[in-house]
XYZ file of C-alpha atoms in Angstrom:
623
model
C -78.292 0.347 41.277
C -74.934 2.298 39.847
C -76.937 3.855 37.089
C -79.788 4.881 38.980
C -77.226 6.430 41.403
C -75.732 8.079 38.591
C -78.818 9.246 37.365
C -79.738 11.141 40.348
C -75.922 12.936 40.430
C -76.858 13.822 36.656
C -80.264 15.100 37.668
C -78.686 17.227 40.444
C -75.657 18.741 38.217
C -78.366 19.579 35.373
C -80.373 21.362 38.466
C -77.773 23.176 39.625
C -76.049 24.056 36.232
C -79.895 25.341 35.811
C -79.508 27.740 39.133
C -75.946 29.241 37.929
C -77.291 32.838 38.152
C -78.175 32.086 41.983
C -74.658 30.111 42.410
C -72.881 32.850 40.523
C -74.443 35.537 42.797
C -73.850 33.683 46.346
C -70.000 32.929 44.653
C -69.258 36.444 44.470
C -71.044 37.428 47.675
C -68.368 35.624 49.578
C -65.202 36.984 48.754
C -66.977 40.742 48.730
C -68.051 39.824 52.742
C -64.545 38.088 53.447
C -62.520 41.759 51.868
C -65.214 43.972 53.265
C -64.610 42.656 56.751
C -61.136 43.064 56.488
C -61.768 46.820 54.968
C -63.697 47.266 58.503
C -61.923 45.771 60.515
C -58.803 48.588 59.084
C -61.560 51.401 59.792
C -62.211 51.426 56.115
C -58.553 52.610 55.761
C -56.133 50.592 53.584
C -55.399 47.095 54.545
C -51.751 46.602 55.585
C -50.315 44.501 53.105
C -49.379 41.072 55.013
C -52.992 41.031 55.878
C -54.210 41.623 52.672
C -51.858 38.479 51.251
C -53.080 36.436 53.933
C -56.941 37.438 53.385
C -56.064 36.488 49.835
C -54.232 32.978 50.288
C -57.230 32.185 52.319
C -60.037 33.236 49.939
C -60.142 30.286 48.102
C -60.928 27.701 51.244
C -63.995 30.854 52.624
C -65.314 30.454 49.289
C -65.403 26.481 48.562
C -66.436 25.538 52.282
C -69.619 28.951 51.738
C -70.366 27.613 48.510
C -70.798 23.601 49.926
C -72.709 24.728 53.136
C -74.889 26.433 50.216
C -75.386 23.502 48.662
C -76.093 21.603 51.083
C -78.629 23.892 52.475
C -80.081 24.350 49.956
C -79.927 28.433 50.022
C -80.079 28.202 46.124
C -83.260 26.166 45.442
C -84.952 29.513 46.937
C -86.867 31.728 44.357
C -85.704 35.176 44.819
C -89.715 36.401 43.686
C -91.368 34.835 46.483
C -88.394 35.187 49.394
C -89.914 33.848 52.575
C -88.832 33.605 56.219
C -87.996 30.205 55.490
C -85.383 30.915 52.660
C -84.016 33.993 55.719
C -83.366 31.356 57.878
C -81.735 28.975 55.332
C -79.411 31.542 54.323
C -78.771 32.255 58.409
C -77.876 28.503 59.121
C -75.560 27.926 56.413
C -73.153 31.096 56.812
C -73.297 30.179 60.678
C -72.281 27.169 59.999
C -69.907 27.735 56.834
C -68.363 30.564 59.186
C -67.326 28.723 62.364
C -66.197 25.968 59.653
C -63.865 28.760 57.660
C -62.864 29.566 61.241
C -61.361 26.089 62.038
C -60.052 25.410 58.963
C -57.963 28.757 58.545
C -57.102 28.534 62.278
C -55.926 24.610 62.076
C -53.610 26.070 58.766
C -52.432 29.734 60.182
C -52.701 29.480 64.011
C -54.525 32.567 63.233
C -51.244 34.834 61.866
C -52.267 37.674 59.515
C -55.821 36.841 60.079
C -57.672 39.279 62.915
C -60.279 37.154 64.753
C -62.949 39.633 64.161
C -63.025 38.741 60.809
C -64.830 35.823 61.057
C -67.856 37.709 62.970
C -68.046 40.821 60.904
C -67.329 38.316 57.439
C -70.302 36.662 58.620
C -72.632 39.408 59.312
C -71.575 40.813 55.795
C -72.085 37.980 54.162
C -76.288 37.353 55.362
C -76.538 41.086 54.805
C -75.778 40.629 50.796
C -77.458 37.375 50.567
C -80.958 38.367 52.313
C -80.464 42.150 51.340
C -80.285 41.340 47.575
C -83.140 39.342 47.777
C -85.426 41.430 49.722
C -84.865 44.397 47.160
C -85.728 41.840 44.116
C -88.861 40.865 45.587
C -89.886 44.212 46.609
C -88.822 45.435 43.043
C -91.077 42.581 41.479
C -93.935 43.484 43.961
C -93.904 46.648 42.445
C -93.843 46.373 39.024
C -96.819 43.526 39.671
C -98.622 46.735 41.405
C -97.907 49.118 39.047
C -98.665 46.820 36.021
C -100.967 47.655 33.409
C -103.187 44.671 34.093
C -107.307 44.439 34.250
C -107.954 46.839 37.338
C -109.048 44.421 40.363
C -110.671 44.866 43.945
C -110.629 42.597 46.085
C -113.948 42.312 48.545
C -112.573 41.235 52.148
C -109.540 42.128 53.688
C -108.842 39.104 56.047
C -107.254 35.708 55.454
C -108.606 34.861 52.307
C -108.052 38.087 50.669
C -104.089 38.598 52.047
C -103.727 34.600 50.593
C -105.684 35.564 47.258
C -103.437 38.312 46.637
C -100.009 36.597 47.280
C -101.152 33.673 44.894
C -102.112 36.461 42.253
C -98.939 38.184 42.631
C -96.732 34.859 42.615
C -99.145 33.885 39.276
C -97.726 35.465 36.329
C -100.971 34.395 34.114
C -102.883 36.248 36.388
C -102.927 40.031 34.433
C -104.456 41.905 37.354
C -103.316 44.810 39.127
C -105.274 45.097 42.036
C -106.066 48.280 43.536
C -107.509 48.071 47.007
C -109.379 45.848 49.125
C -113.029 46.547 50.202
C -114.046 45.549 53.669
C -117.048 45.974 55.944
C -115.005 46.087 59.301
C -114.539 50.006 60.265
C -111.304 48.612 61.679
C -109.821 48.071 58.621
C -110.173 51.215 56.622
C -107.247 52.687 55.782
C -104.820 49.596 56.436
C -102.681 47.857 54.037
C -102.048 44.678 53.448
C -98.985 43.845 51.066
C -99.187 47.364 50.655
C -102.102 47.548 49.126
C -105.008 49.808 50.845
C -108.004 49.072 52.291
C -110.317 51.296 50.545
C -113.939 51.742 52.144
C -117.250 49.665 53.124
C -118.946 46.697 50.182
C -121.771 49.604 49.851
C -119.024 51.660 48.199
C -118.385 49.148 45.206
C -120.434 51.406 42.710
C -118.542 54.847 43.351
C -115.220 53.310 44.094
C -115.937 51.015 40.223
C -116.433 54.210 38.654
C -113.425 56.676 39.874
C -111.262 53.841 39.699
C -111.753 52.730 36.438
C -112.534 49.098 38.000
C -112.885 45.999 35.215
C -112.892 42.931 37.880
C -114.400 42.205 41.598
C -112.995 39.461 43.422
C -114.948 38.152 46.032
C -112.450 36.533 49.017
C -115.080 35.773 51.969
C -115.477 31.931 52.249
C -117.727 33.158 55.361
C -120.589 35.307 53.304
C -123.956 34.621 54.193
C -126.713 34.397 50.863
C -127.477 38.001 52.286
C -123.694 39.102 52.280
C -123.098 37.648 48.481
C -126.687 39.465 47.148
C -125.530 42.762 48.463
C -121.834 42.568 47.079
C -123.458 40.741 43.577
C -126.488 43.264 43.527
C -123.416 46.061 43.689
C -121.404 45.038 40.712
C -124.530 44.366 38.825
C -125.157 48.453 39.028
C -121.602 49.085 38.252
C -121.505 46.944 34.980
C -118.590 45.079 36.554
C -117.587 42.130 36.288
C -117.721 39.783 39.555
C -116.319 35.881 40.556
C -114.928 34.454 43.935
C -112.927 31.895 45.161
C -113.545 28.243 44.711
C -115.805 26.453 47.582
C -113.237 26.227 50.618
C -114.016 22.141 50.344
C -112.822 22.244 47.003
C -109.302 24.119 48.201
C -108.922 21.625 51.054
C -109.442 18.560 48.834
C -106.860 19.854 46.406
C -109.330 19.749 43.517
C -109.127 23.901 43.177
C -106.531 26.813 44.403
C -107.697 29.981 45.331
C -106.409 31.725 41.797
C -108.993 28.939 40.329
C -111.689 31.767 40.759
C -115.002 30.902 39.787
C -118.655 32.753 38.502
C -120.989 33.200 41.498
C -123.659 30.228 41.450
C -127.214 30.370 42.700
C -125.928 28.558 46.213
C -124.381 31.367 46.673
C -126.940 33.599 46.392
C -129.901 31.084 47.528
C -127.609 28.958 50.352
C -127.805 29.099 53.814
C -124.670 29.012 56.255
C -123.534 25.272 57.005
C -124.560 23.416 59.636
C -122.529 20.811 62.112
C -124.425 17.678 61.649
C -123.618 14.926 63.838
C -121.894 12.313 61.304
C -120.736 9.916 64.132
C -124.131 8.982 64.837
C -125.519 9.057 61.157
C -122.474 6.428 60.307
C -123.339 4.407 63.808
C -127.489 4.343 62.059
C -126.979 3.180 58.317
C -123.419 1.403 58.952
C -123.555 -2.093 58.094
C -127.453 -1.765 57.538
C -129.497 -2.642 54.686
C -131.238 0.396 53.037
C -133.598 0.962 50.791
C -134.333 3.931 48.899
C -137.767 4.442 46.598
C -137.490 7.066 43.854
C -133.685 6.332 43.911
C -133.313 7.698 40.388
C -134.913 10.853 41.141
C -132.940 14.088 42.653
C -133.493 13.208 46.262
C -133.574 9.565 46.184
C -130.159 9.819 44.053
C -128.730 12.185 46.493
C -129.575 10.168 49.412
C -128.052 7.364 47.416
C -124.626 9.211 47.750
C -124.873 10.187 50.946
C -125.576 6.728 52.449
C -122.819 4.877 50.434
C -120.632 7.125 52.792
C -121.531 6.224 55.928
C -121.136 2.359 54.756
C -124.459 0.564 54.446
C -124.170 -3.398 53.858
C -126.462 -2.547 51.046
C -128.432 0.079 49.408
C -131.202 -1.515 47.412
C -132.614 1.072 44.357
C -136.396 1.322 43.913
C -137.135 3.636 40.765
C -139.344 3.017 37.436
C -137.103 4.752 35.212
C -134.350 2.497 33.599
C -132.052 5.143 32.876
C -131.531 7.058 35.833
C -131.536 4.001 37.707
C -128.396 2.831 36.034
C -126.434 6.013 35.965
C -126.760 6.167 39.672
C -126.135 2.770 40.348
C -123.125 3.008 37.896
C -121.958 6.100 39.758
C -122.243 4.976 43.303
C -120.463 1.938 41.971
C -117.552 3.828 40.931
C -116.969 6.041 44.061
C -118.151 3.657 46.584
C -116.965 -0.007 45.267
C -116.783 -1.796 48.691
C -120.932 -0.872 48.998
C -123.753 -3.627 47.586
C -125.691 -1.521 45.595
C -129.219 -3.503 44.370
C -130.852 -1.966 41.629
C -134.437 -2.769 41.107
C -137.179 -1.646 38.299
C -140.320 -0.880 39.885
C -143.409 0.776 40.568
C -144.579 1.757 44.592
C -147.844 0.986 43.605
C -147.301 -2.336 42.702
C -148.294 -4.305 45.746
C -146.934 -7.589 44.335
C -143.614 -6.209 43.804
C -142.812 -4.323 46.673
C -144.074 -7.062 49.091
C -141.346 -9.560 46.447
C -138.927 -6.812 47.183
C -139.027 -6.564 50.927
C -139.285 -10.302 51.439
C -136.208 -10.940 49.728
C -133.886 -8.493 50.594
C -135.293 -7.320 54.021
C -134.463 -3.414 54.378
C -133.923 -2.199 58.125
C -134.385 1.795 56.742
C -136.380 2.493 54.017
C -136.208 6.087 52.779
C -139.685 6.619 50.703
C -138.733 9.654 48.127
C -140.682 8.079 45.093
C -143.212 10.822 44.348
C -145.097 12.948 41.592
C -144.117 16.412 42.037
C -145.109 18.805 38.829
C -148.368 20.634 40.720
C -150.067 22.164 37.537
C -149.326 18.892 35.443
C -150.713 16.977 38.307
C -153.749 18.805 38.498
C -155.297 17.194 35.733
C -154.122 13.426 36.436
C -155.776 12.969 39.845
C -155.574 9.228 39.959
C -152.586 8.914 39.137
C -151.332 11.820 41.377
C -153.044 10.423 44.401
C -152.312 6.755 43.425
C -148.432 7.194 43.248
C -147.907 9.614 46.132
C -150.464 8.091 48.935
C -151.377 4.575 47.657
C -147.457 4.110 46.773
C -146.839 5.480 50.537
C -149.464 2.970 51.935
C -148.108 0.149 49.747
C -144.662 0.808 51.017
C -145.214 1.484 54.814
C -146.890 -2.246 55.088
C -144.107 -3.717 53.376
C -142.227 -2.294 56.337
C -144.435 -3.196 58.893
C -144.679 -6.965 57.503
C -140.790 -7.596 57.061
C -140.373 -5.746 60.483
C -138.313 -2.824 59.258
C -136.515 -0.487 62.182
C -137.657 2.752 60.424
C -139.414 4.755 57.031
C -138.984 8.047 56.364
C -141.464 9.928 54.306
C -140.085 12.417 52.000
C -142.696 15.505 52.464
C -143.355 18.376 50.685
C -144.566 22.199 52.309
C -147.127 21.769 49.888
C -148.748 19.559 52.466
C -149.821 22.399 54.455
C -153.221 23.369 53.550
C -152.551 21.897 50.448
C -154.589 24.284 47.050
C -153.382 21.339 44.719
C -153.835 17.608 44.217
C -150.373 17.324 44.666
C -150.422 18.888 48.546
C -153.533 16.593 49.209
C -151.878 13.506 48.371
C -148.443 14.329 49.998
C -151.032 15.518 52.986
C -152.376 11.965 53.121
C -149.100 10.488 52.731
C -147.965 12.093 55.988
C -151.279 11.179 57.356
C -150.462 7.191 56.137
C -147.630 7.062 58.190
C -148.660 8.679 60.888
C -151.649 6.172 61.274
C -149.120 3.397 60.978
C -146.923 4.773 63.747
C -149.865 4.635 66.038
C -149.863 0.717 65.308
C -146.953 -0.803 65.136
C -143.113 -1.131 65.950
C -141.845 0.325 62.786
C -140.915 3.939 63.528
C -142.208 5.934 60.903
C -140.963 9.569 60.398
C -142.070 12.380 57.898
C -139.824 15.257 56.919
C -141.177 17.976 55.154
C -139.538 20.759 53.303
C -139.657 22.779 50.269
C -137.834 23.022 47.055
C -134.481 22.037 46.191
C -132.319 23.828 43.980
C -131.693 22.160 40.361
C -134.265 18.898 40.754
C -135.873 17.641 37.773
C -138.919 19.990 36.923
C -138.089 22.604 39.580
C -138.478 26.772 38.115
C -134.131 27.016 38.393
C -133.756 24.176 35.248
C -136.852 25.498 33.212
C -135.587 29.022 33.464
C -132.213 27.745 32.186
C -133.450 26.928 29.467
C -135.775 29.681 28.817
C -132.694 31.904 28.847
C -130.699 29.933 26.406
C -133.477 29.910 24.108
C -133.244 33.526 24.217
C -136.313 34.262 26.046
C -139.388 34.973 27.063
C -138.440 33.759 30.722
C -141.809 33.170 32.429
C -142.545 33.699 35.873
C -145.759 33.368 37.272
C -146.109 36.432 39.691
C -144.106 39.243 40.948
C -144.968 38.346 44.386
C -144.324 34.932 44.258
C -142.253 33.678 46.520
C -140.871 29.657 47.215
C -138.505 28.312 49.839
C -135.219 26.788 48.487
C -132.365 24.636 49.607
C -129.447 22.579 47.998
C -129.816 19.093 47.244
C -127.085 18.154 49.419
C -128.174 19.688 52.779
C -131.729 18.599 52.638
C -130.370 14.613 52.015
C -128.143 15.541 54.924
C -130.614 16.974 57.203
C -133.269 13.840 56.448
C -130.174 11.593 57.387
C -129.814 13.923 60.567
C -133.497 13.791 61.155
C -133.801 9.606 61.004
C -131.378 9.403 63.663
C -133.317 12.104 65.911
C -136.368 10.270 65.479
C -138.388 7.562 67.249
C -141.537 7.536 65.193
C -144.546 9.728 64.757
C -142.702 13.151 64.425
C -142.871 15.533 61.360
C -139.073 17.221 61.168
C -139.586 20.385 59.061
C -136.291 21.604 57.676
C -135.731 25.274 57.944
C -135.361 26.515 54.736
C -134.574 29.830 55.811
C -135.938 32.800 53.948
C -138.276 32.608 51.548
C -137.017 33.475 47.487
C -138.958 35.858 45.397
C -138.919 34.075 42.295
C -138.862 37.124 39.990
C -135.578 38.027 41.625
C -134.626 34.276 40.603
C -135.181 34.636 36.963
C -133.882 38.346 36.788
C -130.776 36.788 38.702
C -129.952 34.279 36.435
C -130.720 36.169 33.563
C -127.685 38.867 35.269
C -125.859 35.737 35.321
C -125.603 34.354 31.787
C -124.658 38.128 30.522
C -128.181 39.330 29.515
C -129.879 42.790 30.892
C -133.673 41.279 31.906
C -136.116 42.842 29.731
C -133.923 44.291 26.989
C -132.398 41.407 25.826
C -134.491 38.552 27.445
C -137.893 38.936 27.724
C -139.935 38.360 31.442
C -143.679 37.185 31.029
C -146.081 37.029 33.837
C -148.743 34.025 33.652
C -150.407 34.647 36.474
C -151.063 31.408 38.937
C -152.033 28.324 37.362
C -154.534 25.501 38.929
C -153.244 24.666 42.149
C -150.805 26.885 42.484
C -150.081 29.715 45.759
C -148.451 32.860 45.836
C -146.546 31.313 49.047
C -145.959 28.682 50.604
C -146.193 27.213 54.482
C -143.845 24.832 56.155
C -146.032 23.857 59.009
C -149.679 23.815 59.610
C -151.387 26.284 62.424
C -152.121 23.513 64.603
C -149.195 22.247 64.073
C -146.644 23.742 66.701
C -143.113 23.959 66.525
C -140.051 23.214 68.920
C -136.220 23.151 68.382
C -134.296 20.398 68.548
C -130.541 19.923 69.036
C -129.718 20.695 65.141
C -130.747 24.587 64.101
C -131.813 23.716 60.719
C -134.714 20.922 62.111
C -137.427 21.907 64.017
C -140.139 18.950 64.896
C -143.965 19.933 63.903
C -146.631 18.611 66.965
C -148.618 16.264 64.718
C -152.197 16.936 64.593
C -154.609 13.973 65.525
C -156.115 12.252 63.283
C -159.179 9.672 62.799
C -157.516 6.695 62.469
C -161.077 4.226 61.377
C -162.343 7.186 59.072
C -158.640 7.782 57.867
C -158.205 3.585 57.599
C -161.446 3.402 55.687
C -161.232 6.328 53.124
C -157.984 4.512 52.012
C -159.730 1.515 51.180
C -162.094 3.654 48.933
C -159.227 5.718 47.412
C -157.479 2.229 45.874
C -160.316 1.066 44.563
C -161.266 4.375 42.951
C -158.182 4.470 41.641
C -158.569 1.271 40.163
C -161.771 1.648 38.573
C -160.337 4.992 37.550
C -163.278 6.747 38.687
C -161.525 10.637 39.019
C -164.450 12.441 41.169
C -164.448 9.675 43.590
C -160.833 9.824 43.876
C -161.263 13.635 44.216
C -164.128 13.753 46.756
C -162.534 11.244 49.446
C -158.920 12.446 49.343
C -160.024 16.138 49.705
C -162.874 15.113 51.886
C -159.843 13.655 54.562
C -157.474 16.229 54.127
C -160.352 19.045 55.160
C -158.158 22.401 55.065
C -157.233 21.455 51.014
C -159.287 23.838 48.642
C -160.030 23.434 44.855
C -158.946 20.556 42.852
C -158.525 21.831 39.490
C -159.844 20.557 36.521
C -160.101 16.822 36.351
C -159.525 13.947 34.005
């Protein structure tokens, strides 16, 4: 106990032998305040001698009482660079209160003799006036040289919050080599106004001109708030300039203490390609999967790992794993393991098409949700496979939905696809007949099943975003099948959020469709993220055009013509009218399909899936 006491009085001697300069400073600000307000209190005339010995004699207890309120304070542990309101009132607490102590003590010993009583006011307006005065002109002296460095040449884009806090935390960073030379904002308002004396310039359209006179080397990007439409615009600009660009971590990041705002980053796709977020309504995701068993098919994949994540959050009793590939099975499992250890996690090898196996599944470990995102996705591969294309995606579906109805489950959501709607591939006709599947069982029985369809996600396995990744680090050609093409996109993470959202809105039968927002011209894409790894598209990385491939569309539908849309209470899901269907035909020409399948006869497969789903066109070659 003694030495660890002692310790901590050695600790604070080193600290303050380390502050001397400050302590030195403050020391010699006392006695100049005491004199001075004896100086003024003569009318800056001499001081009469008997006062002057008394001011004297009496110097010694102003400066040791000054010095201990100091201390204890704290007015040294301030750093004169970054002076603050907070270190200005610090410094006005402790000389009031050293003050009206130096008072008592030299009235208890002097009754006040040689020593005017407005000394003690005027000693103590002195004394603040040195001590905040002294600071205030080092800070504005460093604030200056920081402006006036010789640093890369910065503007900042967006002159509110997040720009004023960006360029304090540059200023206080002494790594940081910029000298920034205006902000750029699109509020009128702001035009012309500083902001730690630093001017707002003109409008995000003037990037280009304002790169060029200025000599510019470095856009920041400070608007957390920027739509996908705001970032293009401001991106598109520097890309014209030949400057460089990056912005501010995500504002999650900042709040979770995992980034600052000087941690400044490259712009991704999501910020070019993401929507604004959404409030979802957690509380009543948490009350559905909390404490319920869930099962996810496909639970390797993007989505079904995703939706993995997101349901270990809202504390499942268990999550049991369907997926047929071994390895992503057991990184996922081994992840959700980590971050979620009080959660069962169940992971199972297997196939949706085995019948045996999924009915072994569900009996023993009796899922309440099941979230069906096992599927075949890669349309112009698929194209020539058409048994197994319609086998995995709508005899898997079938396969999976009776498991649900036999063991009773609460609810199964489909995981759709907008290439459902009039479907040019056999990929769209089977994901068609999937949604069909369910739809028939709905009709039936007590299970609620629900479809949500939507259309790609940024970064899954086989989507256009990894294959042009590595296209470009390859050094080229990038290929891109059209100039026109165009494909809806959305983050991994919001669509697994909005299905969640969507289960909880639904009773059964309904087809959420996720509102992807604008459509993406994928040419843009590739010349984008060609921009983006420091290549000019064309000149130094090549752009082919393939033109479409079986199966393919220049653009794609989220909802059928029949199929109208209304709102619900979450902007981002809208719920498709389901078209009717006929259930003994539909019942039957399932029957047919699975036993096609397993004689592996492809033109029978063909002919009754397309022959159900009557608004598909063209097949493709077959095998």
């Amino acid at each position: 106990m003694t030495q660890t006491v002692f310790e901590k009085l050695l600790a604070g001697w080193r600290y303050l032998l380390g502050r001397w300069p400050v302590l030195v400073h403050d020391g010699l600000a006392v006695p100049a305040a005491w004199l001075g307000a004896y100086w003024f209190r003569f009318n800056l005339d001499q001081i009469p001698d008997i006062f002057f010995d008394q001011a004297i004699a009496m110097l010694p207890i102003v400066l040791v009482w000054h010095l201990a309120f100091f201390v204890i304070f704290g007015v040294h542990r301030g750093a004169w660079r970054f002076t603050s309101t907070h270190d200005l009132s610090v410094i006005l607490k402790s000389v009031l209160v050293g003050t009206g102590v130096v008072a008592a003590t030299i009235f208890f010993i002097t009754g006040l003799v040689a020593v005017p009583r407005s000394v003690f006011p005027l000693h103590g307006l002195f004394l603040i006036g040195l001590l905040i005065g002294t600071r205030i002109v080092y800070r504005l002296f460093r604030d200056n040289q920081v402006r006036r460095g010789k640093g890369k040449r910065v503007l900042i884009v967006g002159a509110g919050a997040a720009g004023d806090m960006l360029l304090k935390d540059i200023r206080r960073n002494r790594e940081l080599d910029y000298d920034i030379v205006g902000f750029i904002d699109d509020d009128p308002v702001k035009k012309g106004r500083e902001i730690q004396g630093v001017r707002v310039l003109d409008r995000c359209s003037s990037i280009g001109p304002l790169a060029r006179l200025l000599q510019i080397q470095l856009v920041l990007i400070a608007i957390p708030s920027a739509s996908a439409e705001q970032m293009r615009s401001v991106v598109e600009s520097c890309q014209k300039a030949a400057v460089a660009f990056r912005t501010l971590p995500k504002v999650q990041d900042i709040l979770d203490g995992t980034a600052r705002s000087t941690d400044l980053r490259s712009v991704e796709l999501d910020d070019l390609l993401g929507r604004d977020p959404v409030a979802l309504d957690w509380s009543s995701m948490a009350k559905m999967i909390h404490d319920s068993k869930v099962l996810i098919t496909g639970g390797g994949g993007s989505i079904g790992s995703e939706l993995c994540r997101q349901v270990a959050r809202l504390g499942p009793k268990e999550i049991i794993l369907v997926e047929q590939n071994e390895f992503n099975l057991y990184s996922i499992g081994l992840e959700v393991e980590e971050k979620f250890p009080s959660v069962c996690v169940t992971k199972l090898l297997g196939d949706v098409c085995d019948r045996a196996a999924i009915r072994f599944i569900f009996d023993r470990h009796k899922p309440e949700i099941i979230f069906h995102a096992a599927a075949y996705k890669h349309v112009p591969m698929l194209q020539g496979q058409i048994r197994e294309t319609v086998r995995n995606n709508t005899v898997g579906t079938m396969i999976v939905s009776e498991a649900a109805i036999e063991n009773s489950a609460r609810t199964m959501v489909l995981i759709s696809t907008d290439k459902a709607v009039n479907p040019a591939s056999m990929m769209g006709v089977s994901k068609r007949l999937s949604e069909m599947v369910v739809q028939l069982n709905n009709l039936e029985n007590r299970t609620a099943f629900i479809t949500v369809r939507f259309g790609n996600v940024l970064g899954s396995a086989g989507s256009v975003v990894p294959l042009f990744e590595r296209q470009i680090q390859a050094g080229g050609p990038v290929t891109v099948t059209d100039r026109e093409m165009t494909r809806y996109f959305m983050t991994i993470s919001e669509a697994c959020q909005l299905i969640l959202q969507a289960c909880v809105l639904g009773s059964g039968g309904e087809i959420f469709v996720l509102n992807m927002g604008e459509p993406v011209n994928i040419d843009y894409l590739a010349r984008q993220m060609i921009r983006f790894s420091g290549k000019i598209p064309e000149e130094e990385i090549a752009i082919e055009y393939t033109g479409l491939r079986a199966g393919e569309k220049l653009t794609e539908e989220l909802f059928h013509a029949d199929e109208s849309l209304a709102e619900t209470a979450y902007e981002k899901i809208l719920l498709a009218a389901s078209r009717s269907i006929e259930a003994d035909r539909l019942r039957q020409g399932l029957v047919e399909i699975e036993s096609a399948c397993s004689q592996y006869d492809y033109e029978r497969v063909r002919t009754i899936a397309t022959s159900l789903v009557p608004e598909s066109f063209g097949s493709g070659d077959e095998r």
